[in-house]
Amino acid sequence: MSYTGVYDKTIYYNPVSKYCVISVKTNDQSIPQKARSAFQHRDRLIRFTAVGYELPQTDRVSMILSGEWQNGKYGPQLQVESCEEIVPQTKDGVRGYLSSRLIKGVGEKTADLIVERFGADALQILEKQPERLLEIRGITPSKLEEIKASYDESRCLRGLMILLSPFNVTPATATKIYEHFGAKSVEILQNNPFELCQISGFGFKRVDAIVRKGDCKLNDPMRIHGAIYAALDTGRNENGHLYLELEALLKESNRLLNDRLASDQVRVTNEEIVAVLEQMVLKGEVVSNKNRVYQTTSFVQEDETAVNIAKMLAVPPAPVDITAILESIRQNLGIALSQRQSEAVYMAFQSNLSIITGSPGTGKTTVLRAIIEVFGRLYPSKKIMLAAPTGRASRRMAESTGRNDAKTLHSLLGLLGDSGYIKDKKKEPLDADLIIVDESSMIDMWLANHFFSRIRPGTKVILVGDVDQLQSVGAGDVFRELINCGKIPVTVLNEIFRQKADSLIAHNAKAINEDSTNLYYGDDFLFLKCKTQEEAADIICNQYCDLVKKFGIEKVQILSPFRAEGLAAVDQLNRTIRELVNPPEDEDIPDLKIGSRYFRVGDKVMQNKNNAKASNGDIGFIRKIEVNDKHETIVTIDFGTDRIVEYGMEDMGNIEIAYATTIHKAQGSEYDVVIIPILRSHAIMLRRNLVYTAITRAKHRVILVGEKGMLFMAIHKNDTGIRNTLLGERINKYVTAYETEREQLKKAS
């Protein structure tokens, strides 16, 4: 059923999900009597309630609403399945539409100027010739881009919501689809809905269940294509693989295509899958190399990175003697270096790319300070850059080296999240002669590709990290591949310097890495025994509250292997602890509700994605939640070090409560005290590198809660998960090729 009407008022609106309940006014007499407002208005128009996503909230545009009537709390409501704006045909109508706030960047004055110039044809101009808006005084190229983006996005998102209504997707997911496919989103999905499998949250089964309600055959090439891509995507996102062996790909594709089919239904055969796969290879959608099948993007990332690294290694730097400078530094600055640390410093000046690895307390920072000092004396006019994958790691790096210019890799490269370069950001070579990257074990293939593509010839790069920590969250195993390829100089620091002689954290970390359960316990390394999640949660909460009173809330962190499952998992611990340490000051003031999440003033929160406001992993505190004069809710977050950031509701999707976080999320961070549950219910996650990573986040105290048997099991479980990648092999191949080419040139000359 379809009805024409005009917006009357907003009853409810969620600025994050874009879900709204609005009153609509109309003269349509077909509106059911029970759905009509009982209140009689002077205009004698009928009022009814409509619910849906991204509905226009302005009376400057008429709309056609299509949907079904459903019983709501206050009577029948129109559940909107589609909403079509009626394009105004008059100057006044166009002026009203343009100034309705549906299009960002166009206010009443600008709308007047546009209509004055183009008349009733203004919307056609915006649709087909938007560049002509530059004829309007005050519309700059940058403002034009803002107007175009807003116009295209609003129309596209509404079209997406209509198209995806059978999938029960949220507007946030629709936005994710739009960010992935852009303005062609609707067209792409109309032609092949299995393209959704490229996007996190849209598994093959979810899409397939909808498509199969239509006339799609089980062996439709489009369906097989979707299964192949979904199998590769799962391998990359869930297991960190850059490729799948052909046999594994066929097995997983077969499972997706034939799972839960009735016994009388014809199965999709491997031959049919291979036939579609061959077409995908011919079209360049995937790459097949010796029965290893890559998504094309994964192959390009791995191959380009190998080429760029090989080029760095192919031409060694001119020899330089740093002995005298290093001795001067030792005497004048009091920087004492062990033999292994000295070797690391010398190595940094003998190769354009070198690696330093070691556990916390082995003196990596001391080595870096020496390298920076030597480089500065050798080359006073040359530039040094410091970087790390997360904001907390970069700030730690700045503090420990005495330099205030350390950045995140994303910031250094001009990257926004995982979506690529910030718009209009120049992708020129990095203007540096020495680049030092800390916490390099966190670098995935995507980030490595961006980084090494920006290194100019002759620049020295030093990668610093701990190879025994968790692998990168993203696909690939870059740091380990670089270490194991045999072409890059590596220094392993294994002597403990940092901790005091009676500190147990570094000593136990070393023991764990050596597969030893002979651990020592004391004030700075405690084990509190319990068996159930309920017991563990009680102990953790009590310990947390006591330690916060003693050390301060910013210095104590809970690290759990699990996010969502159980009382000792991150989500439940956050809910429980917040009520203990940050109860509401006024019961009459409700928490800020965003979807299923709640926030209040005083909450400890974490940024979970790099963006222009903050870096992934940054921890701060909510200082204010206010509504401005534009009726927009603004959340003010204090990230420390004079970083006060204001968030609109559209930004809060990247914020999460952070009294407790996952161990994976804590990579690159350090805290004075960490509390870690080690329980039987966590067994599937427990392994040596996870426990090692967790305890090495602590500077002064570790508290383990759970069963020692599970701790010992984790220590002996060293299956870090082999990831399918050929980065090291490709580096070797390209280095050999460049060396052969250089030898041939020498002979020829």
XYZ file of C-alpha atoms in Angstrom:
749
model
C 0.000 0.000 0.000
C 1.247 3.454 -0.908
C 0.285 6.851 0.493
C 1.296 10.407 -0.427
C 1.932 12.815 2.415
C 4.092 15.456 4.049
C 6.183 15.284 7.206
C 4.384 16.631 10.273
C 6.646 16.013 13.289
C 9.215 13.611 14.734
C 8.033 11.297 17.488
C 11.311 9.387 17.873
C 14.671 9.493 16.132
C 17.892 7.503 16.668
C 20.744 9.531 15.149
C 23.035 6.509 14.931
C 20.750 3.892 13.414
C 18.687 6.554 11.547
C 15.520 4.758 12.706
C 12.652 7.152 13.191
C 8.985 7.401 14.040
C 7.266 10.333 12.384
C 3.813 11.780 12.060
C 2.680 12.282 8.445
C -0.106 14.595 7.288
C -2.174 13.823 4.186
C -5.591 14.270 2.589
C -5.606 10.617 1.476
C -8.986 9.242 2.564
C -7.790 5.631 2.168
C -5.865 5.837 5.454
C -7.518 3.287 7.794
C -9.736 4.934 10.375
C -7.945 3.207 13.285
C -4.564 4.563 12.061
C -5.701 8.193 12.039
C -4.877 10.605 14.843
C -7.969 11.408 16.871
C -6.914 15.044 17.290
C -8.526 17.407 14.791
C -6.127 19.999 13.324
C -7.102 23.327 11.767
C -5.795 22.268 8.376
C -8.252 19.326 8.491
C -5.538 16.989 7.216
C -5.306 13.369 8.333
C -2.367 12.421 10.584
C -0.868 8.925 10.782
C 2.308 7.392 12.167
C 5.069 5.995 9.944
C 8.151 4.092 11.087
C 11.314 3.329 9.097
C 14.882 4.323 8.343
C 16.168 7.557 6.791
C 12.681 9.051 6.428
C 12.677 12.747 5.435
C 12.068 14.970 8.448
C 11.115 18.181 6.697
C 7.789 19.496 5.469
C 9.518 21.045 2.457
C 9.197 17.869 0.403
C 6.246 15.567 -0.319
C 6.815 11.838 -0.288
C 5.253 8.569 -1.344
C 5.397 6.034 1.487
C 4.911 2.344 0.742
C 4.571 -0.388 3.322
C 2.283 -2.446 5.535
C 0.200 -1.512 8.539
C 1.376 -3.012 11.822
C -0.026 -2.665 15.306
C 2.185 -0.502 17.487
C 1.972 0.531 21.125
C -0.381 3.421 20.266
C -2.268 1.874 17.385
C -1.588 0.996 13.735
C 1.659 2.314 12.221
C 2.826 2.228 8.634
C 5.989 0.099 8.489
C 7.713 1.871 5.611
C 9.388 -0.383 3.066
C 10.147 2.369 0.572
C 10.092 6.132 0.541
C 10.202 8.173 -2.637
C 10.561 11.924 -2.572
C 8.314 13.757 -5.007
C 10.518 16.038 -7.036
C 9.139 19.599 -6.807
C 8.170 21.189 -10.128
C 7.953 24.830 -9.062
C 10.547 27.362 -7.981
C 9.102 27.523 -4.476
C 9.022 23.735 -4.250
C 12.636 23.425 -5.387
C 13.702 26.196 -2.994
C 11.976 24.392 -0.141
C 13.576 21.080 -1.025
C 17.089 22.531 -1.266
C 16.803 24.329 2.076
C 15.231 21.351 3.877
C 18.551 20.161 5.392
C 18.332 16.961 3.365
C 21.430 18.147 1.558
C 24.441 19.149 3.672
C 26.092 22.390 2.626
C 22.902 24.018 1.306
C 21.129 26.460 3.588
C 18.362 28.948 2.809
C 20.671 31.621 1.354
C 22.451 29.150 -0.915
C 19.116 27.624 -1.947
C 17.841 31.099 -2.929
C 20.939 31.710 -5.068
C 20.657 28.324 -6.796
C 16.964 28.793 -7.633
C 17.597 32.379 -8.721
C 20.197 31.061 -11.195
C 18.567 27.831 -12.437
C 14.888 28.200 -11.574
C 12.717 25.064 -11.416
C 15.462 23.117 -13.231
C 17.842 23.376 -10.266
C 17.374 19.752 -9.163
C 18.001 18.494 -12.681
C 21.209 20.526 -12.698
C 22.218 18.999 -9.348
C 21.485 15.527 -10.681
C 23.095 15.716 -14.127
C 25.394 18.781 -14.240
C 26.468 19.452 -10.637
C 29.638 21.252 -11.771
C 27.409 24.161 -12.885
C 26.784 24.971 -9.207
C 30.242 26.563 -9.287
C 28.510 29.429 -11.108
C 26.863 30.295 -7.786
C 28.627 32.860 -5.571
C 30.020 31.179 -2.464
C 30.070 27.602 -3.813
C 33.711 26.553 -3.951
C 34.997 23.281 -5.425
C 35.277 21.807 -1.913
C 31.736 22.888 -1.004
C 30.474 21.450 -4.295
C 32.007 18.101 -3.383
C 30.237 18.220 -0.010
C 26.889 18.986 -1.688
C 27.316 16.251 -4.315
C 28.376 13.657 -1.728
C 25.434 14.465 0.555
C 22.912 14.423 -2.312
C 24.221 11.158 -3.745
C 24.561 9.504 -0.349
C 21.058 10.360 0.881
C 19.445 9.097 -2.319
C 21.659 6.029 -2.503
C 21.203 5.059 1.148
C 17.441 5.298 0.846
C 17.558 3.167 -2.307
C 19.781 0.665 -0.524
C 17.403 0.394 2.420
C 14.581 -0.399 -0.005
C 16.642 -2.970 -1.894
C 17.967 -4.604 1.258
C 14.749 -4.679 3.250
C 14.452 -8.510 2.829
C 17.871 -8.858 4.467
C 16.782 -7.061 7.669
C 19.886 -4.886 7.527
C 20.443 -1.861 9.727
C 21.210 1.576 8.295
C 24.713 1.231 9.729
C 25.206 -1.825 7.538
C 23.676 -0.014 4.559
C 26.188 2.774 5.159
C 28.989 0.188 5.214
C 27.744 -1.120 1.844
C 27.660 2.409 0.459
C 31.225 3.041 1.665
C 32.321 -0.158 -0.102
C 30.498 0.201 -3.434
C 29.826 3.949 -3.590
C 27.160 5.470 -5.805
C 26.854 2.247 -7.833
C 25.722 0.253 -4.775
C 22.135 -0.269 -5.901
C 23.121 -1.149 -9.476
C 25.766 -3.649 -8.339
C 23.482 -5.422 -5.894
C 20.595 -5.564 -8.341
C 22.844 -7.358 -10.816
C 24.531 -9.658 -8.298
C 23.427 -9.618 -4.638
C 26.249 -12.050 -3.783
C 28.601 -9.096 -4.076
C 27.463 -8.435 -0.501
C 29.697 -11.337 0.555
C 32.642 -8.958 0.167
C 31.419 -7.024 3.202
C 31.859 -8.057 6.811
C 28.515 -9.109 8.312
C 27.114 -10.476 5.067
C 28.004 -14.128 5.078
C 27.193 -16.307 2.112
C 24.426 -18.143 3.952
C 22.611 -14.924 4.827
C 22.551 -13.714 1.239
C 21.916 -17.155 -0.226
C 18.831 -17.708 1.924
C 17.214 -14.618 0.428
C 18.311 -15.149 -3.163
C 17.067 -18.739 -3.178
C 13.552 -17.518 -2.377
C 13.534 -16.281 -5.947
C 14.231 -18.224 -9.115
C 17.993 -18.556 -8.610
C 19.142 -22.103 -9.488
C 21.505 -23.953 -7.165
C 24.197 -24.141 -9.849
C 23.728 -20.550 -11.029
C 27.229 -19.175 -11.806
C 26.345 -16.063 -9.821
C 25.713 -18.219 -6.735
C 28.921 -20.230 -7.216
C 30.866 -16.980 -7.704
C 29.493 -15.722 -4.378
C 30.519 -18.926 -2.572
C 34.084 -18.800 -3.937
C 34.512 -15.195 -2.923
C 32.968 -15.864 0.500
C 35.373 -18.778 1.096
C 38.385 -16.605 0.258
C 37.026 -13.778 2.375
C 36.518 -16.048 5.384
C 40.054 -17.348 4.991
C 41.389 -13.789 5.029
C 39.234 -12.207 7.743
C 38.877 -15.113 10.182
C 42.120 -17.030 9.682
C 44.495 -14.357 8.367
C 45.195 -16.201 5.098
C 46.218 -14.308 1.987
C 45.426 -17.337 -0.168
C 43.725 -20.746 0.017
C 45.027 -23.957 -1.458
C 42.787 -25.043 -4.345
C 41.707 -28.179 -2.502
C 40.712 -26.195 0.612
C 38.898 -23.602 -1.521
C 36.876 -26.275 -3.323
C 36.011 -27.967 -0.041
C 34.773 -24.762 1.597
C 32.905 -23.595 -1.535
C 31.262 -27.019 -1.821
C 30.192 -26.839 1.809
C 28.641 -23.396 1.376
C 26.798 -24.338 -1.804
C 25.483 -27.746 -0.738
C 24.908 -27.352 2.992
C 21.423 -28.332 4.183
C 20.105 -29.237 0.741
C 17.275 -31.720 0.606
C 18.273 -35.239 -0.373
C 16.508 -34.959 -3.716
C 18.210 -31.718 -4.711
C 21.042 -31.881 -7.197
C 24.404 -30.947 -5.679
C 26.763 -28.387 -7.151
C 29.819 -30.301 -8.378
C 33.508 -29.456 -8.064
C 33.626 -29.314 -11.861
C 31.014 -26.523 -11.859
C 32.927 -24.655 -9.155
C 36.201 -24.966 -11.090
C 34.501 -23.703 -14.260
C 33.337 -20.521 -12.478
C 36.729 -20.158 -10.804
C 38.456 -20.259 -14.193
C 36.190 -17.463 -15.405
C 37.026 -15.419 -12.297
C 40.743 -15.896 -13.050
C 40.252 -14.767 -16.661
C 38.363 -11.659 -15.479
C 41.114 -10.820 -12.975
C 38.828 -11.217 -9.951
C 41.145 -13.812 -8.389
C 44.712 -14.963 -9.001
C 45.651 -18.644 -9.196
C 49.320 -19.467 -8.740
C 50.427 -23.114 -8.409
C 47.040 -24.145 -6.970
C 47.115 -21.227 -4.560
C 44.115 -18.958 -5.052
C 44.216 -15.317 -3.950
C 41.743 -12.505 -4.024
C 43.381 -10.167 -6.504
C 43.804 -7.427 -3.907
C 45.586 -9.825 -1.540
C 47.936 -11.002 -4.280
C 48.789 -7.457 -5.327
C 49.441 -6.382 -1.723
C 51.801 -9.299 -1.088
C 53.624 -9.042 -4.418
C 54.047 -5.255 -4.378
C 55.345 -5.354 -0.808
C 57.902 -8.034 -1.704
C 59.080 -6.002 -4.713
C 59.456 -2.803 -2.679
C 61.362 -4.569 0.104
C 63.629 -6.319 -2.403
C 64.462 -2.964 -3.992
C 65.489 -1.634 -0.564
C 67.758 -4.625 0.007
C 69.215 -4.763 -3.515
C 71.405 -1.678 -3.100
C 73.285 -1.653 0.225
C 74.111 1.737 1.767
C 77.603 3.195 1.644
C 79.738 1.846 4.535
C 80.053 4.119 7.536
C 82.133 3.773 10.695
C 80.133 4.713 13.803
C 82.593 3.341 16.392
C 83.880 6.720 17.593
C 80.401 8.261 17.733
C 78.992 5.309 19.637
C 81.824 5.434 22.166
C 81.254 9.172 22.650
C 77.557 8.538 23.286
C 78.380 5.872 25.847
C 80.697 8.220 27.745
C 78.877 11.523 27.442
C 75.238 10.440 27.594
C 75.634 7.461 29.847
C 73.937 5.075 27.405
C 75.329 1.652 28.326
C 74.953 -1.003 25.632
C 75.464 -4.745 25.861
C 77.262 -6.551 23.060
C 73.970 -7.615 21.470
C 72.562 -4.090 21.729
C 75.711 -2.655 20.117
C 75.322 -5.138 17.275
C 71.793 -3.874 16.695
C 73.050 -0.284 16.434
C 75.845 -1.217 13.979
C 73.396 -3.273 11.916
C 71.038 -0.328 11.501
C 73.737 1.546 9.556
C 74.791 -1.401 7.399
C 71.421 -2.072 5.744
C 68.499 -0.031 4.461
C 66.114 -2.390 6.255
C 66.800 -4.071 9.592
C 64.803 -5.668 12.399
C 65.154 -5.578 16.186
C 63.036 -8.023 18.176
C 62.867 -8.820 21.853
C 60.512 -9.080 24.790
C 59.752 -6.159 27.146
C 62.665 -5.273 29.366
C 65.384 -6.355 26.903
C 66.478 -2.824 26.063
C 64.856 -2.106 22.703
C 64.259 1.512 23.722
C 67.903 1.970 24.733
C 68.989 0.712 21.303
C 66.595 3.107 19.568
C 67.855 6.079 21.567
C 71.426 5.186 20.582
C 70.492 4.797 16.892
C 68.679 8.142 16.861
C 71.622 9.866 18.560
C 74.229 8.336 16.196
C 72.131 9.170 13.129
C 71.665 12.746 14.282
C 75.424 13.236 14.724
C 76.266 11.599 11.401
C 73.577 13.426 9.417
C 72.511 16.599 11.291
C 70.324 17.841 8.435
C 68.529 14.580 7.676
C 65.003 13.770 8.873
C 63.890 11.080 11.304
C 60.338 9.712 11.573
C 58.975 7.566 14.401
C 55.760 5.575 14.066
C 53.694 2.737 15.538
C 50.434 1.005 14.540
C 48.354 2.464 17.419
C 48.010 5.824 19.105
C 49.004 4.513 22.545
C 52.081 2.778 21.121
C 53.167 5.915 19.259
C 52.831 8.039 22.407
C 54.804 5.478 24.425
C 57.463 5.600 21.736
C 57.612 9.394 21.925
C 57.943 9.340 25.726
C 60.636 6.645 25.804
C 62.808 8.178 23.075
C 62.451 11.775 24.209
C 60.972 12.852 20.875
C 57.479 14.311 20.591
C 56.968 13.651 16.889
C 56.014 9.960 16.896
C 52.831 9.240 14.908
C 50.554 6.344 14.121
C 51.315 4.639 10.834
C 47.857 5.617 9.618
C 48.523 9.264 10.355
C 52.004 9.082 8.827
C 50.607 7.614 5.614
C 47.404 9.666 5.487
C 45.191 6.608 5.899
C 41.669 6.673 7.276
C 40.763 3.423 9.050
C 41.013 0.451 6.725
C 39.316 2.195 3.845
C 42.361 3.712 2.187
C 43.742 7.208 1.868
C 42.121 10.304 3.276
C 40.511 12.213 0.439
C 42.912 14.546 -1.378
C 45.863 13.294 0.699
C 49.033 13.199 -1.392
C 50.533 9.732 -1.736
C 54.080 10.922 -2.214
C 57.179 9.162 -0.798
C 57.666 9.778 2.911
C 59.992 12.712 3.513
C 62.385 10.937 5.857
C 65.905 9.517 5.836
C 65.378 7.229 8.829
C 62.042 5.672 9.793
C 61.667 3.613 12.974
C 58.463 1.613 13.460
C 57.678 0.144 16.878
C 55.234 -2.706 17.658
C 55.811 -4.027 14.132
C 54.230 -7.398 14.923
C 50.864 -5.618 14.640
C 51.389 -4.667 10.981
C 49.176 -6.626 8.586
C 49.631 -7.077 4.846
C 47.354 -4.184 3.913
C 49.238 -1.701 6.078
C 52.650 -3.086 5.094
C 51.792 -2.592 1.429
C 50.869 1.047 2.004
C 53.988 1.646 4.096
C 56.669 0.091 1.884
C 55.181 1.647 -1.256
C 55.959 5.075 0.245
C 59.641 4.505 1.140
C 61.913 6.583 -1.065
C 65.264 5.185 -2.285
C 68.036 5.420 0.285
C 65.770 5.745 3.329
C 66.718 3.517 6.263
C 63.866 1.604 7.902
C 64.139 -0.120 11.286
C 61.288 -2.388 12.375
C 61.069 -2.999 16.111
C 58.793 -5.476 17.814
C 58.247 -8.693 19.695
C 57.798 -11.664 17.392
C 56.412 -13.768 20.260
C 53.326 -11.578 20.655
C 50.000 -12.151 18.948
C 49.919 -11.964 15.174
C 48.357 -8.961 13.499
C 44.577 -8.748 13.597
C 44.508 -8.267 9.825
C 45.615 -10.849 7.259
C 49.212 -11.863 6.720
C 52.107 -12.592 9.045
C 54.359 -9.757 7.951
C 56.787 -9.395 10.877
C 57.492 -13.125 11.172
C 57.862 -13.490 7.379
C 60.382 -10.646 7.268
C 62.383 -12.208 10.096
C 62.342 -15.700 8.594
C 63.031 -14.790 4.954
C 66.800 -14.685 5.650
C 67.467 -11.563 3.591
C 66.918 -8.911 6.279
C 69.411 -8.401 9.142
C 67.770 -9.310 12.472
C 68.969 -8.705 16.037
C 67.304 -10.701 18.791
C 67.563 -9.059 22.211
C 67.147 -11.673 24.947
C 68.844 -10.237 28.049
C 66.500 -8.571 30.555
C 67.487 -5.070 31.656
C 64.381 -3.047 32.321
C 62.800 -4.653 35.314
C 64.222 -4.483 38.808
C 66.044 -7.549 40.001
C 63.123 -8.605 42.194
C 60.444 -8.005 39.520
C 58.851 -11.170 38.212
C 56.948 -9.982 35.129
C 59.790 -10.035 32.609
C 61.302 -13.203 34.094
C 57.999 -15.073 33.880
C 57.389 -13.770 30.359
C 60.762 -15.204 29.334
C 59.909 -18.527 31.001
C 56.547 -18.703 29.214
C 58.274 -18.097 25.866
C 60.622 -20.960 26.642
C 57.687 -23.327 27.267
C 58.356 -23.395 31.000
C 55.674 -23.517 33.690
C 58.256 -22.905 36.416
C 56.872 -19.474 37.239
C 57.521 -17.344 40.304
C 54.751 -15.597 42.223
C 54.884 -12.542 44.447
C 53.447 -9.041 44.905
C 53.943 -8.112 41.262
C 52.835 -11.462 39.787
C 49.827 -12.983 41.551
C 47.629 -15.979 40.803
C 44.185 -16.019 42.427
C 42.566 -19.438 42.151
C 38.970 -20.088 41.143
C 37.097 -22.334 38.722
C 33.869 -20.739 37.556
C 33.194 -17.564 35.622
C 30.977 -16.347 38.463
C 33.797 -16.724 41.002
C 36.282 -15.123 38.596
C 33.991 -12.161 37.921
C 33.583 -11.502 41.667
C 37.349 -11.650 42.268
C 38.128 -9.473 39.239
C 35.593 -6.814 40.197
C 36.790 -6.683 43.816
C 40.442 -6.519 42.761
C 39.685 -3.845 40.173
C 37.865 -1.591 42.640
C 40.615 -1.946 45.260
C 43.391 -1.266 42.750
C 41.575 1.733 41.233
C 41.363 3.307 44.705
C 45.085 2.718 45.163
C 46.541 3.555 41.717
C 43.811 5.412 39.778
C 41.384 4.162 37.160
C 43.610 5.080 34.198
C 46.382 2.738 35.417
C 44.388 -0.479 35.892
C 43.124 -2.588 32.999
C 41.239 -5.877 32.723
C 42.269 -8.024 29.730
C 40.031 -10.949 28.837
C 40.415 -13.546 26.058
C 36.698 -13.339 25.253
C 34.455 -10.411 24.375
C 30.891 -11.662 24.647
C 30.640 -15.104 26.240
C 30.305 -15.343 30.019
C 30.484 -13.310 33.224
C 34.289 -12.992 32.929
C 34.147 -11.780 29.334
C 34.678 -8.165 28.314
C 31.074 -7.097 27.737
C 29.654 -8.367 31.036
C 32.652 -7.198 33.080
C 32.222 -3.716 31.638
C 28.550 -3.636 32.608
C 29.234 -4.878 36.134
C 32.257 -2.715 36.859
C 30.677 0.456 35.537
C 27.925 0.202 38.134
C 30.597 -0.174 40.822
C 33.003 2.593 39.838
C 30.747 4.945 37.867
C 27.143 4.689 39.073
C 24.701 7.316 37.771
C 24.869 10.572 39.712
C 21.213 11.283 39.108
C 18.706 8.470 38.579
C 16.470 10.892 36.673
C 19.125 11.478 34.001
C 19.042 8.512 31.593
C 22.156 7.026 30.016
C 22.855 7.857 26.393
C 21.498 4.854 24.473
C 23.044 4.022 21.105
C 21.646 0.786 19.734
C 22.233 -1.819 22.451
C 24.986 0.214 24.130
C 24.788 2.761 26.958
C 27.117 5.624 27.878
C 27.241 8.028 30.794
C 29.466 10.849 31.997
C 32.602 9.465 33.663
C 32.735 6.254 31.593
C 36.134 4.883 30.585
C 35.996 4.361 26.819
C 38.173 3.259 23.916
C 38.366 4.340 20.283
C 38.151 1.161 18.219
C 39.023 2.512 14.789
C 41.464 5.049 13.376
C 39.799 8.233 12.232
C 40.392 11.966 12.153
C 39.390 12.339 15.819
C 41.464 9.639 17.524
C 43.546 6.530 16.953
C 42.572 2.908 17.334
C 43.209 1.851 20.943
C 43.096 5.334 22.456
C 41.523 5.277 25.939
C 39.732 8.266 27.433
C 36.883 9.360 29.698
C 33.506 10.876 28.856
C 33.416 14.343 30.429
C 30.138 15.743 29.039
C 27.006 14.646 27.198
C 25.094 17.691 25.975
C 22.518 18.766 23.397
C 23.600 21.828 21.401
C 21.414 24.578 19.942
C 20.966 22.499 16.774
C 19.385 19.729 18.888
C 22.438 17.527 18.258
C 23.807 15.329 21.024
C 27.530 15.975 21.572
C 29.759 13.701 23.662
C 33.024 15.209 24.952
C 35.827 12.669 25.533
C 39.102 13.418 27.300
C 41.929 11.266 25.896
C 44.575 12.858 28.120
C 47.646 14.882 27.110
C 45.347 17.840 26.351
C 43.331 15.905 23.746
C 39.677 16.834 24.292
C 37.507 15.583 21.420
C 33.819 16.189 20.669
C 31.837 13.335 19.132
C 28.528 13.520 17.335
C 26.200 10.529 17.369
C 27.465 9.432 13.962
C 30.955 9.058 15.477
C 29.989 7.097 18.598
C 29.877 3.831 16.687
C 33.679 3.817 17.032
C 33.555 4.173 20.834
C 33.221 1.296 23.304
C 33.273 0.942 27.096
C 36.808 0.032 28.202
C 37.101 -0.904 31.863
C 37.816 -4.299 30.322
C 39.122 -4.978 26.817
C 40.186 -8.018 24.847
C 43.844 -9.039 24.908
C 43.976 -8.511 21.143
C 42.792 -4.937 21.611
C 45.540 -4.278 24.163
C 48.398 -4.916 21.723
C 50.695 -1.923 21.606
C 49.495 -0.650 24.992
C 50.998 -0.710 28.477
C 49.316 -0.368 31.864
C 50.652 -0.241 35.399
C 48.430 -3.148 36.448
C 46.594 -5.784 34.398
C 44.034 -8.355 35.573
C 43.606 -11.435 33.372
C 41.026 -14.254 33.680
C 42.425 -17.694 32.734
C 39.487 -20.112 32.807
C 38.453 -23.459 31.357
C 35.654 -21.709 29.490
C 38.370 -19.698 27.690
C 40.256 -22.838 26.605
C 39.556 -22.432 22.905
C 41.372 -19.087 22.924
C 44.165 -19.864 25.358
C 47.644 -20.325 23.888
C 51.148 -19.228 24.658
C 51.313 -16.029 22.616
C 47.961 -14.838 23.991
C 49.054 -15.230 27.627
C 52.485 -13.795 26.837
C 50.955 -10.743 25.152
C 48.595 -10.165 28.088
C 51.190 -10.279 30.876
C 53.695 -8.152 28.942
C 51.138 -5.299 28.844
C 51.842 -4.778 32.582
C 54.604 -2.513 33.813
C 54.348 -3.179 37.562
C 51.791 -5.866 38.442
C 50.030 -8.874 36.884
C 47.036 -10.570 38.518
C 45.899 -13.860 36.967
C 42.491 -15.190 37.995
C 41.402 -18.765 37.329
C 42.968 -22.217 37.102
C 46.708 -22.855 37.005
C 46.074 -25.959 34.945
C 44.586 -23.806 32.183
C 47.580 -21.448 32.396
C 49.977 -24.365 32.000
C 47.921 -25.754 29.118
C 48.124 -22.392 27.361
C 51.902 -22.184 27.866
C 52.392 -25.591 26.227
C 50.010 -24.750 23.386
C 52.115 -22.956 20.807
C 49.998 -23.339 17.677
C 50.069 -19.678 16.734
C 48.135 -20.503 13.620
C 50.006 -20.850 10.355
C 48.846 -18.220 7.928
C 48.931 -18.771 4.193
C 51.353 -16.193 2.873
C 54.344 -16.257 0.527
C 55.768 -12.852 1.408
C 59.135 -14.225 2.545
C 59.404 -16.482 -0.487
C 58.602 -13.605 -2.836
C 61.192 -11.345 -1.159
C 63.831 -14.028 -1.717
C 62.826 -14.424 -5.355
C 62.955 -10.701 -6.116
C 66.192 -10.097 -4.187
C 67.844 -12.905 -6.160
C 66.525 -11.444 -9.425
C 67.855 -7.960 -8.593
C 71.239 -9.365 -7.533
C 71.512 -11.375 -10.763
C 70.590 -8.315 -12.795
C 73.245 -6.233 -11.008
C 75.917 -8.876 -11.633
C 75.015 -9.012 -15.305
C 75.280 -5.232 -15.574
C 78.721 -5.334 -13.931
C 79.921 -7.919 -16.412
C 78.489 -5.988 -19.330
C 80.283 -2.794 -18.271
